[in-house]
Tab-separated table of C-alpha atoms in Angstrom:
chain	number	residue	atom	x	y	z
A	105	UNK	CA	35.733	52.028	-15.981
A	106	UNK	CA	32.126	52.775	-16.747
A	107	UNK	CA	32.370	50.796	-19.972
A	108	UNK	CA	33.976	47.824	-18.179
A	109	UNK	CA	31.381	47.907	-15.432
A	110	UNK	CA	28.622	48.004	-17.971
A	111	UNK	CA	30.175	45.072	-19.814
A	112	UNK	CA	30.488	43.017	-16.643
A	113	UNK	CA	26.912	43.834	-15.782
A	114	UNK	CA	25.764	42.596	-19.116
A	115	UNK	CA	27.761	39.377	-18.736
A	116	UNK	CA	26.348	38.787	-15.293
A	117	UNK	CA	22.846	39.323	-16.591
A	118	UNK	CA	23.461	36.923	-19.448
A	119	UNK	CA	24.671	34.221	-17.055
A	120	UNK	CA	21.585	34.518	-14.897
A	121	UNK	CA	19.351	34.520	-17.922
A	122	UNK	CA	21.125	31.427	-19.243
A	123	UNK	CA	20.491	29.542	-15.979
A	124	UNK	CA	16.816	30.468	-16.003
A	125	UNK	CA	16.619	29.596	-19.677
A	126	UNK	CA	18.128	26.133	-19.046
A	127	UNK	CA	15.585	25.425	-16.330
A	128	UNK	CA	12.756	26.629	-18.539
A	129	UNK	CA	13.995	24.480	-21.407
A	130	UNK	CA	13.999	21.393	-19.190
A	131	UNK	CA	10.431	22.104	-18.135
A	132	UNK	CA	9.435	22.618	-21.762
A	133	UNK	CA	11.042	19.312	-22.770
A	134	UNK	CA	9.245	17.515	-19.958
A	135	UNK	CA	5.926	19.127	-20.895
A	136	UNK	CA	6.523	18.232	-24.553
A	137	UNK	CA	7.136	14.598	-23.619
A	138	UNK	CA	4.030	14.453	-21.440
A	139	UNK	CA	2.030	15.842	-24.352
A	140	UNK	CA	3.095	12.793	-26.388
A	141	UNK	CA	1.328	10.414	-23.980
A	142	UNK	CA	-1.641	9.136	-25.961
A	143	UNK	CA	-5.345	9.178	-25.075
A	144	UNK	CA	-5.006	5.751	-23.428
A	145	UNK	CA	-2.268	7.005	-21.085
A	146	UNK	CA	0.518	5.122	-22.907
A	147	UNK	CA	4.045	6.507	-23.157
A	148	UNK	CA	5.461	7.534	-26.570
A	149	UNK	CA	6.237	4.545	-28.786
A	150	UNK	CA	10.005	5.172	-28.924
A	151	UNK	CA	10.140	5.374	-25.127
A	152	UNK	CA	8.262	2.090	-24.886
A	153	UNK	CA	10.642	0.350	-27.304
A	154	UNK	CA	13.646	1.555	-25.305
A	155	UNK	CA	12.025	0.524	-22.004
A	156	UNK	CA	11.432	-3.039	-23.192
A	157	UNK	CA	14.979	-3.196	-24.630
A	158	UNK	CA	16.491	-2.246	-21.249
A	159	UNK	CA	14.264	-4.629	-19.328
A	160	UNK	CA	14.953	-7.462	-21.787
A	161	UNK	CA	18.672	-6.886	-21.247
A	162	UNK	CA	18.179	-7.457	-17.508
A	163	UNK	CA	16.185	-10.613	-18.238
A	164	UNK	CA	19.003	-12.042	-20.366
A	165	UNK	CA	21.533	-11.191	-17.634
A	166	UNK	CA	19.651	-13.197	-14.989
A	167	UNK	CA	17.978	-15.951	-17.015
A	168	UNK	CA	20.688	-18.595	-16.391
A	169	UNK	CA	20.628	-17.879	-12.645
A	170	UNK	CA	16.833	-18.101	-12.649
A	171	UNK	CA	16.858	-21.477	-14.397
A	172	UNK	CA	19.426	-22.856	-11.930
A	173	UNK	CA	17.307	-21.644	-9.011
A	174	UNK	CA	14.167	-23.204	-10.484
A	175	UNK	CA	15.714	-26.672	-10.661
A	176	UNK	CA	14.958	-27.168	-6.958
A	177	UNK	CA	12.395	-29.763	-8.079
A	178	UNK	CA	13.159	-31.695	-11.255
A	179	UNK	CA	9.655	-33.198	-11.315
A	180	UNK	CA	7.989	-29.784	-11.706
A	181	UNK	CA	10.728	-27.962	-13.591
A	182	UNK	CA	9.699	-26.733	-17.039
A	183	UNK	CA	12.465	-24.887	-18.941
A	184	UNK	CA	11.538	-21.400	-20.120
A	185	UNK	CA	13.266	-21.514	-23.519
A	186	UNK	CA	13.572	-17.756	-23.173
A	187	UNK	CA	13.510	-16.118	-26.646
A	188	UNK	CA	16.458	-14.169	-28.008
A	189	UNK	CA	14.349	-11.014	-28.334
A	190	UNK	CA	11.252	-9.523	-26.715
A	191	UNK	CA	10.954	-12.187	-24.011
A	192	UNK	CA	9.067	-9.882	-21.652
A	193	UNK	CA	6.468	-9.308	-24.356
A	194	UNK	CA	6.170	-12.863	-25.660
A	195	UNK	CA	6.383	-15.065	-22.554
A	196	UNK	CA	3.368	-15.962	-20.357
A	197	UNK	CA	2.671	-13.952	-17.217
A	198	UNK	CA	3.950	-16.661	-14.857
A	199	UNK	CA	7.342	-16.834	-16.589
A	200	UNK	CA	7.645	-13.049	-16.700
A	201	UNK	CA	6.771	-12.776	-13.000
A	202	UNK	CA	9.450	-15.314	-12.039
A	203	UNK	CA	12.148	-13.516	-14.047
A	204	UNK	CA	11.122	-10.018	-12.903
A	205	UNK	CA	11.092	-11.205	-9.293
A	206	UNK	CA	14.716	-12.274	-9.662
A	207	UNK	CA	15.634	-8.975	-11.338
A	208	UNK	CA	14.269	-6.790	-8.526
A	209	UNK	CA	15.850	-8.973	-5.858
A	210	UNK	CA	19.247	-8.442	-7.500
A	211	UNK	CA	18.904	-5.023	-9.151
A	212	UNK	CA	21.786	-3.478	-7.157
A	213	UNK	CA	24.259	-6.128	-8.299
A	214	UNK	CA	22.957	-6.055	-11.876
A	215	UNK	CA	23.206	-2.266	-12.190
A	216	UNK	CA	26.744	-2.345	-10.738
A	217	UNK	CA	27.765	-4.898	-13.380
A	218	UNK	CA	26.235	-2.732	-16.128
A	219	UNK	CA	28.029	0.372	-14.825
A	220	UNK	CA	31.309	-1.595	-14.923
A	221	UNK	CA	30.720	-2.541	-18.560
A	222	UNK	CA	30.347	-6.271	-17.858
A	223	UNK	CA	27.368	-6.585	-20.219
A	224	UNK	CA	28.260	-4.117	-22.984
A	225	UNK	CA	28.706	-6.953	-25.487
A	226	UNK	CA	25.368	-8.518	-24.554
A	227	UNK	CA	23.607	-5.170	-24.999
A	228	UNK	CA	25.164	-4.707	-28.439
A	229	UNK	CA	24.043	-8.199	-29.540
A	230	UNK	CA	20.509	-7.936	-28.181
A	231	UNK	CA	19.699	-4.284	-28.867
A	232	UNK	CA	21.806	-3.670	-31.954
A	233	UNK	CA	23.641	-0.579	-30.678
A	234	UNK	CA	26.207	0.341	-28.054
A	235	UNK	CA	24.958	1.013	-24.561
A	236	UNK	CA	24.942	4.703	-23.638
A	237	UNK	CA	25.327	6.536	-20.333
A	238	UNK	CA	21.622	7.458	-20.495
A	239	UNK	CA	20.748	3.731	-20.631
A	240	UNK	CA	22.878	3.060	-17.563
A	241	UNK	CA	21.274	5.999	-15.752
A	242	UNK	CA	17.792	4.590	-16.375
A	243	UNK	CA	18.737	1.116	-15.125
A	244	UNK	CA	20.528	2.536	-12.083
A	245	UNK	CA	17.404	4.554	-11.201
A	246	UNK	CA	15.461	1.273	-10.903
A	247	UNK	CA	17.214	0.559	-7.631
A	248	UNK	CA	14.495	2.851	-6.276
A	249	UNK	CA	11.244	1.065	-7.075
A	250	UNK	CA	7.963	0.541	-5.260
A	251	UNK	CA	6.639	-3.002	-5.041
A	252	UNK	CA	3.252	-2.789	-3.334
A	253	UNK	CA	-0.535	-2.909	-3.610
A	254	UNK	CA	-2.172	0.122	-5.245
A	255	UNK	CA	-5.642	1.499	-5.797
A	256	UNK	CA	-6.089	2.641	-9.377
A	257	UNK	CA	-8.666	5.424	-9.372
A	258	UNK	CA	-8.904	6.638	-12.952
A	259	UNK	CA	-7.250	6.617	-16.380
A	260	UNK	CA	-6.672	10.179	-17.582
A	261	UNK	CA	-6.096	10.735	-21.328
A	262	UNK	CA	-2.645	12.132	-22.165
A	263	UNK	CA	-1.651	11.897	-18.472
A	264	UNK	CA	-1.688	8.241	-17.376
A	265	UNK	CA	-3.405	5.979	-14.863
A	266	UNK	CA	-3.749	7.372	-11.344
A	267	UNK	CA	-2.201	4.918	-8.859
A	268	UNK	CA	-2.616	5.689	-5.158
A	269	UNK	CA	-0.432	3.943	-2.584
A	270	UNK	CA	-2.677	4.105	0.477
A	271	UNK	CA	-0.997	1.497	2.669
A	272	UNK	CA	-2.636	0.254	5.851
A	273	UNK	CA	-5.961	1.646	7.102
A	274	UNK	CA	-5.196	1.328	10.797
A	275	UNK	CA	-8.490	2.529	12.245
A	276	UNK	CA	-10.368	-0.478	10.840
A	277	UNK	CA	-7.740	-3.174	11.387
A	278	UNK	CA	-8.666	-6.187	13.444
A	279	UNK	CA	-6.291	-7.306	16.166
A	280	UNK	CA	-5.375	-10.895	15.387
A	281	UNK	CA	-3.146	-12.810	17.789
A	282	UNK	CA	0.237	-13.626	16.305
A	283	UNK	CA	-0.086	-11.384	13.256
A	284	UNK	CA	2.843	-9.065	12.538
A	285	UNK	CA	2.346	-5.987	10.378
A	286	UNK	CA	4.957	-3.652	8.940
A	287	UNK	CA	4.839	-0.197	10.502
A	288	UNK	CA	6.442	1.360	7.411
A	289	UNK	CA	3.222	0.543	5.538
A	290	UNK	CA	1.564	3.331	7.540
A	291	UNK	CA	2.298	6.544	5.640
A	292	UNK	CA	0.768	9.569	3.957
A	293	UNK	CA	-0.995	8.526	0.724
A	294	UNK	CA	1.178	8.791	-2.394
A	295	UNK	CA	-0.174	9.537	-5.854
A	296	UNK	CA	1.488	8.525	-9.144
A	297	UNK	CA	0.568	9.170	-12.784
A	298	UNK	CA	1.649	5.837	-14.246
A	299	UNK	CA	2.324	5.702	-17.976
A	300	UNK	CA	1.114	2.594	-19.766
A	301	UNK	CA	2.964	0.381	-22.220
A	302	UNK	CA	1.557	-1.500	-25.223
A	303	UNK	CA	-1.870	-2.471	-23.824
A	304	UNK	CA	-4.018	0.341	-22.341
A	305	UNK	CA	-4.076	0.152	-18.547
A	306	UNK	CA	-7.850	0.401	-18.394
A	307	UNK	CA	-8.116	-2.682	-20.578
A	308	UNK	CA	-5.677	-4.607	-18.362
A	309	UNK	CA	-7.589	-3.725	-15.183
A	310	UNK	CA	-11.159	-4.055	-16.476
A	311	UNK	CA	-11.575	-7.544	-14.974
A	312	UNK	CA	-10.352	-6.359	-11.578
A	313	UNK	CA	-12.737	-3.389	-11.695
A	314	UNK	CA	-15.705	-5.610	-12.571
A	315	UNK	CA	-15.018	-8.031	-9.715
A	316	UNK	CA	-14.561	-5.173	-7.244
A	317	UNK	CA	-17.913	-3.626	-8.179
A	318	UNK	CA	-19.642	-7.011	-7.875
A	319	UNK	CA	-18.172	-7.580	-4.417
A	320	UNK	CA	-18.722	-3.996	-3.184
A	321	UNK	CA	-21.591	-2.387	-5.160
A	322	UNK	CA	-21.494	0.679	-2.904
A	323	UNK	CA	-18.257	1.747	-4.622
A	324	UNK	CA	-20.189	2.405	-7.820
A	325	UNK	CA	-21.260	5.747	-6.300
A	326	UNK	CA	-17.855	7.212	-7.256
A	327	UNK	CA	-18.487	6.631	-10.965
A	328	UNK	CA	-14.808	5.824	-11.542
A	329	UNK	CA	-13.049	2.736	-12.994
A	330	UNK	CA	-11.606	1.838	-9.582
A	331	UNK	CA	-9.510	-1.317	-9.237
A	332	UNK	CA	-6.923	-2.842	-6.926
A	333	UNK	CA	-3.653	-4.342	-8.150
A	334	UNK	CA	-0.173	-5.382	-7.099
A	335	UNK	CA	2.564	-3.778	-9.178
A	336	UNK	CA	6.183	-2.669	-9.225
A	337	UNK	CA	6.485	1.008	-10.157
A	338	UNK	CA	9.685	2.251	-11.778
A	339	UNK	CA	11.046	5.720	-12.522
A	340	UNK	CA	11.532	6.077	-16.253
A	341	UNK	CA	12.310	8.943	-18.623
A	342	UNK	CA	11.276	11.724	-16.199
A	343	UNK	CA	8.080	9.879	-15.276
A	344	UNK	CA	6.758	6.684	-13.700
A	345	UNK	CA	5.771	3.416	-15.348
A	346	UNK	CA	5.242	-0.180	-14.199
A	347	UNK	CA	7.327	-3.333	-14.606
A	348	UNK	CA	5.249	-5.051	-17.320
A	349	UNK	CA	2.978	-7.207	-15.104
A	350	UNK	CA	-0.036	-6.356	-12.917
A	351	UNK	CA	-1.237	-8.922	-10.394
A	352	UNK	CA	-3.890	-9.365	-7.734
A	353	UNK	CA	-3.198	-7.660	-4.425
A	354	UNK	CA	-1.133	-9.743	-1.996
A	355	UNK	CA	-0.403	-7.507	0.986
A	356	UNK	CA	-3.679	-8.148	2.893
A	357	UNK	CA	-4.038	-4.490	3.828
A	358	UNK	CA	-7.809	-4.619	3.421
A	359	UNK	CA	-9.773	-7.580	4.776
A	360	UNK	CA	-13.151	-6.105	5.701
A	361	UNK	CA	-15.768	-4.038	3.846
A	362	UNK	CA	-14.981	-1.065	6.095
A	363	UNK	CA	-11.291	-1.210	5.174
A	364	UNK	CA	-12.042	-1.418	1.446
A	365	UNK	CA	-14.506	1.461	1.646
A	366	UNK	CA	-12.152	3.674	3.647
A	367	UNK	CA	-9.166	2.917	1.402
A	368	UNK	CA	-11.158	3.828	-1.712
A	369	UNK	CA	-12.399	7.029	-0.057
A	370	UNK	CA	-8.816	8.019	0.776
A	371	UNK	CA	-7.623	7.244	-2.758
A	372	UNK	CA	-10.530	9.144	-4.322
A	373	UNK	CA	-9.907	12.210	-2.147
A	374	UNK	CA	-6.228	12.090	-3.147
A	375	UNK	CA	-7.220	11.973	-6.808
A	376	UNK	CA	-9.457	15.001	-6.363
A	377	UNK	CA	-6.780	17.008	-4.580
A	378	UNK	CA	-3.627	16.008	-6.487
A	379	UNK	CA	-5.033	15.611	-10.002
A	380	UNK	CA	-8.269	17.621	-10.150
A	381	UNK	CA	-6.852	20.341	-7.848
A	382	UNK	CA	-9.986	20.347	-5.712
A	383	UNK	CA	-9.190	22.819	-2.924
A	384	UNK	CA	-12.177	21.713	-0.825
A	385	UNK	CA	-10.518	18.351	-0.160
A	386	UNK	CA	-8.509	18.528	3.059
A	387	UNK	CA	-6.661	15.208	2.842
A	388	UNK	CA	-2.867	15.325	3.019
A	389	UNK	CA	-1.194	13.530	0.107
A	390	UNK	CA	1.646	14.072	-2.350
A	391	UNK	CA	1.829	13.668	-6.129
A	392	UNK	CA	5.171	12.164	-7.205
A	393	UNK	CA	6.635	12.396	-10.703
A	394	UNK	CA	9.492	10.003	-9.871
A	395	UNK	CA	10.510	7.514	-7.163
A	396	UNK	CA	13.036	8.734	-4.616
A	397	UNK	CA	14.929	6.658	-2.022
A	398	UNK	CA	12.703	8.148	0.689
A	399	UNK	CA	9.544	6.496	-0.698
A	400	UNK	CA	11.070	3.391	-2.320
A	401	UNK	CA	9.583	0.065	-1.220
A	402	UNK	CA	12.147	-2.347	-2.551
A	403	UNK	CA	11.290	-5.959	-3.286
A	404	UNK	CA	14.368	-7.415	-1.589
A	405	UNK	CA	13.733	-5.456	1.620
A	406	UNK	CA	10.083	-6.497	1.977
A	407	UNK	CA	10.510	-10.105	0.893
A	408	UNK	CA	7.140	-10.178	-0.875
A	409	UNK	CA	8.539	-10.824	-4.348
A	410	UNK	CA	9.971	-14.326	-4.424
A	411	UNK	CA	9.987	-17.362	-6.660
A	412	UNK	CA	6.997	-19.275	-5.372
A	413	UNK	CA	5.053	-22.472	-5.840
A	414	UNK	CA	2.202	-20.371	-7.203
A	415	UNK	CA	4.176	-19.023	-10.168
A	416	UNK	CA	5.481	-22.506	-10.949
A	417	UNK	CA	1.971	-23.910	-10.705
A	418	UNK	CA	0.620	-21.284	-13.125
A	419	UNK	CA	3.508	-21.961	-15.490
A	420	UNK	CA	2.758	-25.682	-15.523
A	421	UNK	CA	-0.947	-25.082	-16.110
A	422	UNK	CA	-0.163	-22.696	-18.977
A	423	UNK	CA	2.260	-25.202	-20.490
A	424	UNK	CA	-0.023	-28.240	-20.227
A	425	UNK	CA	-3.453	-26.719	-20.732
A	426	UNK	CA	-6.685	-28.069	-19.222
A	427	UNK	CA	-7.154	-30.988	-21.594
A	428	UNK	CA	-3.589	-32.255	-21.219
A	429	UNK	CA	-3.752	-32.339	-17.424
A	430	UNK	CA	-6.126	-35.283	-17.515
A	431	UNK	CA	-3.467	-37.304	-19.372
A	432	UNK	CA	-0.628	-36.300	-17.051
A	433	UNK	CA	-0.012	-39.115	-14.483
A	434	UNK	CA	1.478	-36.579	-12.036
A	435	UNK	CA	-1.699	-34.476	-11.921
A	436	UNK	CA	-4.633	-35.203	-9.618
A	437	UNK	CA	-8.054	-33.581	-9.788
A	438	UNK	CA	-9.366	-32.665	-6.362
A	439	UNK	CA	-13.113	-32.060	-6.346
A	440	UNK	CA	-14.592	-30.593	-3.165
A	441	UNK	CA	-18.313	-30.084	-2.589
A	442	UNK	CA	-19.757	-28.092	0.241
A	443	UNK	CA	-22.464	-25.814	1.550
A	444	UNK	CA	-21.887	-22.107	2.114
A	445	UNK	CA	-24.216	-19.977	4.206
A	446	UNK	CA	-24.956	-16.333	3.410
A	447	UNK	CA	-27.252	-14.085	5.473
A	448	UNK	CA	-28.908	-12.707	2.343
A	449	UNK	CA	-29.514	-14.197	-1.056
A	450	UNK	CA	-26.719	-13.880	-3.602
A	451	UNK	CA	-25.964	-14.992	-7.137
A	452	UNK	CA	-22.868	-15.701	-9.198
A	453	UNK	CA	-22.671	-12.029	-10.154
A	454	UNK	CA	-23.929	-10.246	-7.052
A	455	UNK	CA	-23.312	-10.359	-3.312
A	456	UNK	CA	-25.750	-8.429	-1.158
A	457	UNK	CA	-23.647	-5.937	0.857
A	458	UNK	CA	-25.840	-6.666	3.890
A	459	UNK	CA	-24.303	-10.136	3.945
A	460	UNK	CA	-20.835	-8.698	4.514
A	461	UNK	CA	-22.151	-6.451	7.300
A	462	UNK	CA	-23.831	-9.397	9.043
A	463	UNK	CA	-20.734	-11.595	8.757
A	464	UNK	CA	-18.633	-8.773	10.163
A	465	UNK	CA	-20.984	-8.486	13.145
A	466	UNK	CA	-20.680	-12.223	13.767
A	467	UNK	CA	-16.872	-12.088	13.587
A	468	UNK	CA	-16.722	-9.219	16.075
A	469	UNK	CA	-19.304	-10.889	18.396
A	470	UNK	CA	-21.770	-8.038	17.959
A	471	UNK	CA	-24.271	-10.584	16.685
A	472	UNK	CA	-24.076	-14.019	18.395
A	473	UNK	CA	-24.161	-16.828	15.860
A	474	UNK	CA	-26.749	-18.761	17.887
A	475	UNK	CA	-29.230	-15.894	17.390
A	476	UNK	CA	-28.891	-15.943	13.592
A	477	UNK	CA	-31.910	-17.608	11.990
A	478	UNK	CA	-32.191	-15.947	8.597
A	479	UNK	CA	-30.043	-16.833	5.624
A	480	UNK	CA	-29.637	-18.948	2.528
A	481	UNK	CA	-27.589	-22.056	1.806
A	482	UNK	CA	-25.744	-22.515	-1.459
A	483	UNK	CA	-24.167	-25.713	-2.739
A	484	UNK	CA	-20.753	-25.058	-4.214
A	485	UNK	CA	-18.096	-27.206	-5.873
A	486	UNK	CA	-14.401	-26.511	-6.260
A	487	UNK	CA	-12.228	-28.308	-8.787
A	488	UNK	CA	-8.495	-27.996	-8.187
A	489	UNK	CA	-5.707	-29.611	-10.221
A	490	UNK	CA	-2.754	-30.587	-8.010
A	491	UNK	CA	0.704	-31.778	-8.959
A	492	UNK	CA	1.670	-34.853	-6.936
A	493	UNK	CA	5.097	-33.342	-6.198
A	494	UNK	CA	3.919	-29.926	-5.014
A	495	UNK	CA	2.580	-28.863	-1.620
A	496	UNK	CA	-1.216	-28.840	-1.652
């Protein structure tokens, strides 16, 4: 009996040790993968190749439906001629945005079809191997995505770019009659380490950062490559990445200097607490290493991702080019001249922050317009190409 009891004890110990060992091995594998993220925050090359292969599969599944939907106006319709391979790497941003929009609107149906084996043959032809359960798991996980505006605070080598989903800054919102805002956009800030793809994220967002610093020079005090962008974040390979394209913000969360300043302060404090582990920062925020149903902000639920006149307009401009538009009988050049008033002097590269403060005071009636005497006038000219068959 003593021998049997001792044997059972040993077996029980081994089982517990095995469970702990399995958990430790998973953590080691995850840490090993993270260590492969390069100094520009890009995921390992093999992971990137697989990611594009899966996303290209989805593009080929929907491309015929997209083209049928785009034929709503024959006069402006320009066929994609989607390539057999690497379409989401080769096509212009406007075409990619249109196709990705359709994918996220229909991701539930698409992933169901893939689970049922409806596209196994297509995968084999396009990717050159049979689809595996792990591939289906990745695609199914994309049902939970976040399509929203983000503040990108920093780009950390071997970690990724720090995206903060701040949402609405309620304390500085203006009450505008008739405006309807989504209450679910009020939430605790969420932090994500987003892994880049082929082009370093800092390079992609450099233009956005430059424009932000020119518009709000006070943000330079943080000494960080801060930028704003609109993106769709996806869970992928035990981490988070983005769905190929980054665009200008479109949610109108921040409309005043105070809102921009407060949003950046919140995002910066979250970066300090979640990434730098600064215990003196008291802000409440959470660092996420994946996207769960509880925090998903799905494109089809919010209705912000849709095939629009803007994407079609960009596609036409990219296809024709500036010189060709003058020869196109359906294109009209609209030239508008005007005078703009600014309280303080500005240039093409700099706006005095006092101007924004003064304009804000006028808008909120703290400074009656009739009492304003100072200021500078600037002559400006807009040139806009319009298609005769599109709303203008």
